[in-house]
Coordinates of C-alpha atoms in Angstrom, one line a residue:
M16 CA 50.6 181.3 172.3
E17 CA 47.9 180.9 174.9
I18 CA 48.2 182.9 178.1
L19 CA 48.2 179.4 179.7
K20 CA 51.0 177.6 177.7
A21 CA 53.1 181.0 178.5
I22 CA 52.8 180.7 182.2
L23 CA 53.1 177.2 182.3
L24 CA 56.5 177.3 180.3
G25 CA 57.4 180.4 182.8
F26 CA 56.8 178.2 185.9
L27 CA 58.4 175.4 184.0
Q28 CA 61.9 177.6 183.3
G29 CA 61.7 179.2 186.9
V30 CA 61.6 175.6 188.7
T31 CA 64.1 173.3 186.3
E32 CA 66.7 176.4 185.5
F33 CA 68.2 176.1 189.1
L34 CA 67.9 172.2 189.3
P35 CA 71.0 170.3 187.7
I36 CA 68.6 169.2 185.0
S37 CA 68.3 170.4 181.7
S38 CA 65.5 173.4 181.5
S39 CA 65.5 174.0 177.9
G40 CA 64.8 170.2 177.5
H41 CA 61.9 170.5 179.6
L42 CA 60.5 173.4 177.6
S43 CA 61.4 171.5 174.2
V44 CA 59.2 168.5 175.9
F45 CA 56.3 170.4 177.2
Q46 CA 56.0 172.3 173.6
H47 CA 56.0 168.7 171.8
F48 CA 53.6 167.5 174.0
F49 CA 51.1 170.6 174.2
G50 CA 51.5 171.7 170.7
N51 CA 53.6 174.1 170.0
V52 CA 56.4 172.2 168.0
G53 CA 59.2 173.9 166.3
G54 CA 58.8 177.3 164.8
T55 CA 60.3 180.8 165.2
S56 CA 57.8 182.0 167.7
S57 CA 58.6 178.8 169.8
L58 CA 62.6 179.5 169.7
L59 CA 62.0 183.3 170.4
F60 CA 59.8 182.2 173.5
T61 CA 62.4 180.2 174.7
V62 CA 65.0 182.6 174.2
L63 CA 63.1 185.4 176.0
L64 CA 62.2 182.9 178.8
H65 CA 66.1 182.1 179.3
M66 CA 66.7 186.1 179.2
G67 CA 64.1 186.3 181.7
T68 CA 66.1 184.3 184.4
L69 CA 69.3 186.0 183.3
I70 CA 67.8 189.2 184.1
A71 CA 66.0 187.5 187.3
V72 CA 69.6 186.6 188.3
F73 CA 71.2 190.1 187.8
V74 CA 68.0 191.6 190.0
V75 CA 68.5 189.1 192.9
Y76 CA 72.3 189.2 192.8
Y77 CA 72.8 192.7 191.8
K78 CA 75.0 193.6 195.3
T79 CA 77.4 190.3 194.9
I80 CA 77.8 191.3 191.1
W81 CA 78.5 194.8 191.6
G82 CA 81.0 194.3 195.0
L83 CA 83.0 191.7 192.3
I84 CA 83.1 194.2 189.6
V85 CA 84.5 196.9 192.1
E86 CA 86.7 194.5 193.8
F87 CA 88.3 193.4 190.0
F88 CA 89.5 196.8 189.7
S89 CA 90.5 197.3 193.4
T90 CA 92.7 194.4 192.9
I91 CA 94.4 195.4 189.6
K92 CA 95.1 198.8 191.5
D93 CA 96.4 197.2 194.4
I94 CA 98.7 195.0 192.2
F95 CA 100.3 197.4 190.5
T96 CA 100.5 199.7 193.7
G97 CA 102.1 197.0 195.5
K98 CA 99.6 196.6 198.4
F99 CA 98.3 193.4 197.4
K100 CA 98.4 190.9 200.3
W101 CA 97.1 187.2 199.8
S102 CA 96.5 186.9 203.5
E103 CA 94.4 190.0 203.8
M104 CA 91.7 189.5 200.9
N105 CA 88.0 190.1 202.1
E106 CA 85.1 187.8 201.0
N107 CA 84.6 189.7 197.7
R108 CA 88.5 189.6 196.4
R109 CA 88.5 185.5 197.8
M110 CA 85.2 184.8 195.6
L111 CA 86.8 186.8 192.8
F112 CA 89.9 184.6 192.9
M113 CA 87.9 181.3 193.3
F114 CA 85.8 182.4 190.0
V115 CA 89.0 183.0 188.2
I116 CA 90.8 179.7 189.3
S117 CA 87.5 177.9 188.2
C118 CA 87.7 179.3 184.8
V119 CA 91.3 178.0 184.2
P120 CA 89.8 174.3 183.1
L121 CA 87.7 175.8 180.7
L122 CA 90.8 178.0 179.3
I123 CA 93.0 175.1 178.8
Q124 CA 90.3 173.5 176.9
I125 CA 89.5 176.5 174.5
I126 CA 93.3 176.7 173.8
P127 CA 93.6 174.5 171.2
Y128 CA 90.6 175.7 169.2
V129 CA 92.0 179.4 169.4
L130 CA 95.1 178.1 168.0
V131 CA 93.7 176.4 165.0
L132 CA 91.3 179.2 164.6
V133 CA 94.0 181.6 164.8
G134 CA 96.4 179.3 162.3
G135 CA 93.6 179.0 159.7
I136 CA 93.2 183.2 159.8
I137 CA 97.1 183.5 159.3
G138 CA 97.9 180.3 157.4
I139 CA 99.7 178.2 159.8
N140 CA 99.0 174.7 160.1
V141 CA 98.9 174.4 164.1
F142 CA 97.9 170.5 164.0
V143 CA 101.7 170.0 163.7
V144 CA 102.6 172.0 166.8
L145 CA 99.5 170.3 168.8
L146 CA 101.1 166.9 168.2

């Protein structure tokens, strides 16, 4: 892959990743029109671009991420020691609870798939249970 194409793909990834559009789709369209269609190297470069984005997010938000990790264990400790109070939550604890609450719809959607998977492993017909 040429250096100019790599720079343009990196720029495109950086611009489109945090917009409500598909950065992967834009990378594919760019690669199609500029002659880098398919192949292992194209897929590898796309994965590396996404890994770079993930690393950049961790670098920029490391204090927030570390604060949430610390607050998670602090919340667990407070719950088991009886010191947890809803009215005295700090900013990180509120963000942690909002994150957990926002994951509830995902968990509800995943439950049927997990039941089918576990039922298939242990040999129970889960479709009857789901109906």
